[in-house]
PDB file of C-alpha atoms in Angstrom:
ATOM      1  CA  GLN Q   1      -0.043  -0.024  -0.077  1.00 75.00           C
ATOM      2  CA  VAL Q   2       0.971   3.333  -1.052  1.00 80.00           C
ATOM      3  CA  GLN Q   3      -0.033   6.813   0.067  1.00 92.00           C
ATOM      4  CA  LEU Q   4       0.701   9.835  -1.745  1.00 96.00           C
ATOM      5  CA  VAL Q   5       0.085  13.355  -0.246  1.00 97.00           C
ATOM      6  CA  GLU Q   6       0.748  16.488  -2.464  1.00 97.00           C
ATOM      7  CA  SER Q   7       1.917  19.675  -1.455  1.00 97.00           C
ATOM      8  CA  GLY Q   8       3.152  23.132  -2.340  1.00 98.00           C
ATOM      9  CA  GLY Q   9       0.073  24.409  -4.093  1.00 97.00           C
ATOM     10  CA  GLY Q  10      -1.243  28.065  -3.659  1.00 97.00           C
ATOM     11  CA  LEU Q  11      -1.839  31.200  -5.624  1.00 98.00           C
ATOM     12  CA  VAL Q  12       0.782  32.966  -7.774  1.00 98.00           C
ATOM     13  CA  GLN Q  13       0.809  35.554 -10.302  1.00 98.00           C
ATOM     14  CA  ALA Q  14       1.269  34.786 -14.205  1.00 98.00           C
ATOM     15  CA  GLY Q  15       4.681  34.370 -14.907  1.00 98.00           C
ATOM     16  CA  GLY Q  16       5.570  33.053 -11.430  1.00 98.00           C
ATOM     17  CA  THR Q  17       6.796  29.913 -10.139  1.00 98.00           C
ATOM     18  CA  LEU Q  18       5.745  26.821  -7.967  1.00 98.00           C
ATOM     19  CA  ARG Q  19       7.177  23.717  -6.930  1.00 98.00           C
ATOM     20  CA  LEU Q  20       4.693  21.130  -6.014  1.00 98.00           C
ATOM     21  CA  SER Q  21       5.852  17.995  -3.994  1.00 98.00           C
ATOM     22  CA  CYS Q  22       4.719  14.477  -3.849  1.00 98.00           C
ATOM     23  CA  THR Q  23       5.753  12.252  -0.843  1.00 97.00           C
ATOM     24  CA  GLY Q  24       5.020   8.475  -0.902  1.00 95.00           C
ATOM     25  CA  SER Q  25       4.923   6.115   1.788  1.00 90.00           C
ATOM     26  CA  GLY Q  26       5.794   2.415   1.789  1.00 79.00           C
ATOM     27  CA  ARG Q  27       8.850   0.656   0.089  1.00 80.00           C
ATOM     28  CA  SER Q  28       7.176   0.453  -3.356  1.00 86.00           C
ATOM     29  CA  PHE Q  29       7.856   4.071  -4.150  1.00 89.00           C
ATOM     30  CA  SER Q  30      11.211   3.569  -5.910  1.00 88.00           C
ATOM     31  CA  ARG Q  31       9.485   0.768  -7.950  1.00 92.00           C
ATOM     32  CA  SER Q  32       6.749   2.948  -9.463  1.00 94.00           C
ATOM     33  CA  ALA Q  33       6.683   5.618 -11.981  1.00 96.00           C
ATOM     34  CA  MET Q  34       5.107   8.807 -11.001  1.00 97.00           C
ATOM     35  CA  TYR Q  35       2.927  11.101 -12.704  1.00 98.00           C
ATOM     36  CA  TRP Q  36       1.112  14.523 -12.440  1.00 98.00           C
ATOM     37  CA  PHE Q  37      -2.209  15.337 -13.367  1.00 98.00           C
ATOM     38  CA  ARG Q  38      -4.575  18.118 -13.405  1.00 98.00           C
ATOM     39  CA  GLN Q  39      -7.956  18.921 -13.261  1.00 98.00           C
ATOM     40  CA  ALA Q  40      -9.464  22.641 -13.878  1.00 97.00           C
ATOM     41  CA  PRO Q  41     -13.160  23.301 -12.649  1.00 92.00           C
ATOM     42  CA  GLY Q  42     -15.682  21.690 -15.357  1.00 95.00           C
ATOM     43  CA  LYS Q  43     -13.021  20.153 -17.405  1.00 96.00           C
ATOM     44  CA  GLU Q  44     -11.665  16.420 -17.243  1.00 97.00           C
ATOM     45  CA  ARG Q  45      -8.486  15.293 -15.657  1.00 97.00           C
ATOM     46  CA  GLU Q  46      -5.555  15.681 -17.805  1.00 97.00           C
ATOM     47  CA  PHE Q  47      -2.039  14.244 -17.844  1.00 97.00           C
ATOM     48  CA  VAL Q  48       0.660  16.643 -17.395  1.00 98.00           C
ATOM     49  CA  GLY Q  49       3.982  14.471 -17.098  1.00 97.00           C
ATOM     50  CA  GLY Q  50       5.636  11.413 -15.840  1.00 97.00           C
ATOM     51  CA  ILE Q  51       8.736   9.957 -14.475  1.00 97.00           C
ATOM     52  CA  THR Q  52      10.250   6.558 -14.563  1.00 96.00           C
ATOM     53  CA  MET Q  53      11.200   4.623 -11.647  1.00 94.00           C
ATOM     54  CA  SER Q  54      14.812   5.495 -12.072  1.00 93.00           C
ATOM     55  CA  GLY Q  55      14.231   9.237 -13.160  1.00 92.00           C
ATOM     56  CA  GLY Q  56      15.733   8.345 -16.581  1.00 92.00           C
ATOM     57  CA  ARG Q  57      12.805   9.276 -18.648  1.00 96.00           C
ATOM     58  CA  THR Q  58      10.152  11.918 -18.561  1.00 97.00           C
ATOM     59  CA  ASN Q  59       7.096  12.666 -20.760  1.00 97.00           C
ATOM     60  CA  TYR Q  60       5.231  15.969 -20.573  1.00 98.00           C
ATOM     61  CA  ALA Q  61       1.934  17.204 -22.175  1.00 97.00           C
ATOM     62  CA  ASP Q  62       2.570  20.023 -25.335  1.00 97.00           C
ATOM     63  CA  SER Q  63       0.784  22.252 -23.050  1.00 97.00           C
ATOM     64  CA  VAL Q  64       3.449  22.616 -20.103  1.00 98.00           C
ATOM     65  CA  LYS Q  65       6.599  21.337 -22.296  1.00 98.00           C
ATOM     66  CA  GLY Q  66       9.561  23.670 -21.702  1.00 97.00           C
ATOM     67  CA  ARG Q  67       7.755  25.419 -18.610  1.00 98.00           C
ATOM     68  CA  PHE Q  68       7.411  22.073 -16.130  1.00 98.00           C
ATOM     69  CA  THR Q  69      10.129  19.715 -15.075  1.00 98.00           C
ATOM     70  CA  ILE Q  70       9.317  16.888 -13.136  1.00 98.00           C
ATOM     71  CA  SER Q  71      12.024  15.329 -11.048  1.00 98.00           C
ATOM     72  CA  ARG Q  72      12.112  12.658  -8.045  1.00 97.00           C
ATOM     73  CA  ASP Q  73      14.448  11.689  -5.122  1.00 96.00           C
ATOM     74  CA  ASN Q  74      13.917   8.003  -4.264  1.00 94.00           C
ATOM     75  CA  ALA Q  75      15.787   8.303  -0.935  1.00 94.00           C
ATOM     76  CA  LYS Q  76      13.136  11.073  -0.102  1.00 95.00           C
ATOM     77  CA  ASN Q  77       9.989   8.789  -1.692  1.00 95.00           C
ATOM     78  CA  THR Q  78       9.423  12.465  -3.051  1.00 97.00           C
ATOM     79  CA  VAL Q  79       8.595  13.388  -6.702  1.00 98.00           C
ATOM     80  CA  TYR Q  80       8.606  17.200  -7.687  1.00 98.00           C
ATOM     81  CA  LEU Q  81       6.897  19.333 -10.359  1.00 98.00           C
ATOM     82  CA  GLN Q  82       8.732  22.429 -10.837  1.00 98.00           C
ATOM     83  CA  MET Q  83       6.309  24.822 -12.603  1.00 98.00           C
ATOM     84  CA  ASN Q  84       7.831  28.039 -14.218  1.00 98.00           C
ATOM     85  CA  MET Q  85       6.242  30.456 -16.430  1.00 98.00           C
ATOM     86  CA  LEU Q  86       2.853  29.723 -14.912  1.00 98.00           C
ATOM     87  CA  LYS Q  87      -0.178  30.710 -16.946  1.00 98.00           C
ATOM     88  CA  PRO Q  88      -4.055  31.255 -15.644  1.00 97.00           C
ATOM     89  CA  GLU Q  89      -4.726  28.430 -17.542  1.00 97.00           C
ATOM     90  CA  ASP Q  90      -2.659  26.263 -15.383  1.00 98.00           C
ATOM     91  CA  THR Q  91      -5.031  26.908 -12.602  1.00 98.00           C
ATOM     92  CA  ALA Q  92      -6.530  23.583 -11.240  1.00 98.00           C
ATOM     93  CA  VAL Q  93      -6.345  20.791  -8.965  1.00 98.00           C
ATOM     94  CA  TYR Q  94      -2.955  18.914  -9.318  1.00 98.00           C
ATOM     95  CA  TYR Q  95      -2.554  15.162  -8.420  1.00 98.00           C
ATOM     96  CA  CYS Q  96      -0.053  12.847  -8.119  1.00 98.00           C
ATOM     97  CA  ALA Q  97      -0.239   8.930  -9.074  1.00 97.00           C
ATOM     98  CA  ALA Q  98       1.787   6.199  -9.027  1.00 96.00           C
ATOM     99  CA  ARG Q  99       2.299   3.060 -11.112  1.00 95.00           C
ATOM    100  CA  GLY Q 100       4.464   0.102 -10.113  1.00 92.00           C
ATOM    101  CA  PHE Q 101       7.085  -0.578 -12.934  1.00 90.00           C
ATOM    102  CA  GLY Q 102       5.162   1.972 -15.206  1.00 89.00           C
ATOM    103  CA  GLU Q 103       6.144   3.628 -17.852  1.00 92.00           C
ATOM    104  CA  VAL Q 104       6.108   7.256 -19.263  1.00 91.00           C
ATOM    105  CA  ILE Q 105       5.725   6.377 -23.105  1.00 89.00           C
ATOM    106  CA  PRO Q 106       2.739   5.485 -23.842  1.00 91.00           C
ATOM    107  CA  ILE Q 107       0.760   6.989 -20.917  1.00 92.00           C
ATOM    108  CA  PRO Q 108      -0.700   4.059 -19.174  1.00 92.00           C
ATOM    109  CA  ASN Q 109      -4.155   4.047 -18.645  1.00 91.00           C
ATOM    110  CA  ASP Q 110      -4.499   2.996 -15.012  1.00 93.00           C
ATOM    111  CA  TYR Q 111      -2.770   3.717 -12.081  1.00 95.00           C
ATOM    112  CA  ASP Q 112      -2.259   2.134  -8.855  1.00 93.00           C
ATOM    113  CA  TYR Q 113      -2.192   4.908  -6.284  1.00 95.00           C
ATOM    114  CA  TRP Q 114      -3.576   8.804  -6.353  1.00 96.00           C
ATOM    115  CA  GLY Q 115      -2.920  11.725  -4.093  1.00 97.00           C
ATOM    116  CA  GLN Q 116      -5.691  13.935  -2.484  1.00 96.00           C
ATOM    117  CA  GLY Q 117      -4.574  16.917  -4.522  1.00 97.00           C
ATOM    118  CA  THR Q 118      -3.205  20.407  -4.221  1.00 98.00           C
ATOM    119  CA  GLN Q 119      -4.959  23.372  -5.596  1.00 98.00           C
ATOM    120  CA  VAL Q 120      -2.836  25.748  -7.907  1.00 98.00           C
ATOM    121  CA  ILE Q 121      -4.383  29.153  -8.695  1.00 98.00           C
ATOM    122  CA  VAL Q 122      -2.712  31.437 -11.373  1.00 98.00           C
ATOM    123  CA  SER Q 123      -4.032  34.995 -11.363  1.00 97.00           C
ATOM    124  CA  ALA Q 124      -3.923  37.226 -14.232  1.00 95.00           C
TER     125      ALA Q 124
END
């Protein structure tokens, strides 16, 4: 069993930066690919990016490429989402997810665990 807890959300002005963290409990964290999703009000949840178990490969949605970076520290059971040049359209609840021995290309259809989400609001 893995529990995921996101943190780092908040209110930021357009053009600003935020770093989200997702910390997992349990020994399987290092054997899980990790992913970030987001859901804006009235919209479906969408893939933001993913990182493999070792951190050697990443994949990003086109809408965040060049602005967002995913990294992980397996010693701390934590995955990060560095968000730069934020736009109002990045406003959403951000969730992390885990998939054991997962890959990032193609994007998986299902996940083993989800966090509870953290709110990001980008003001114009």
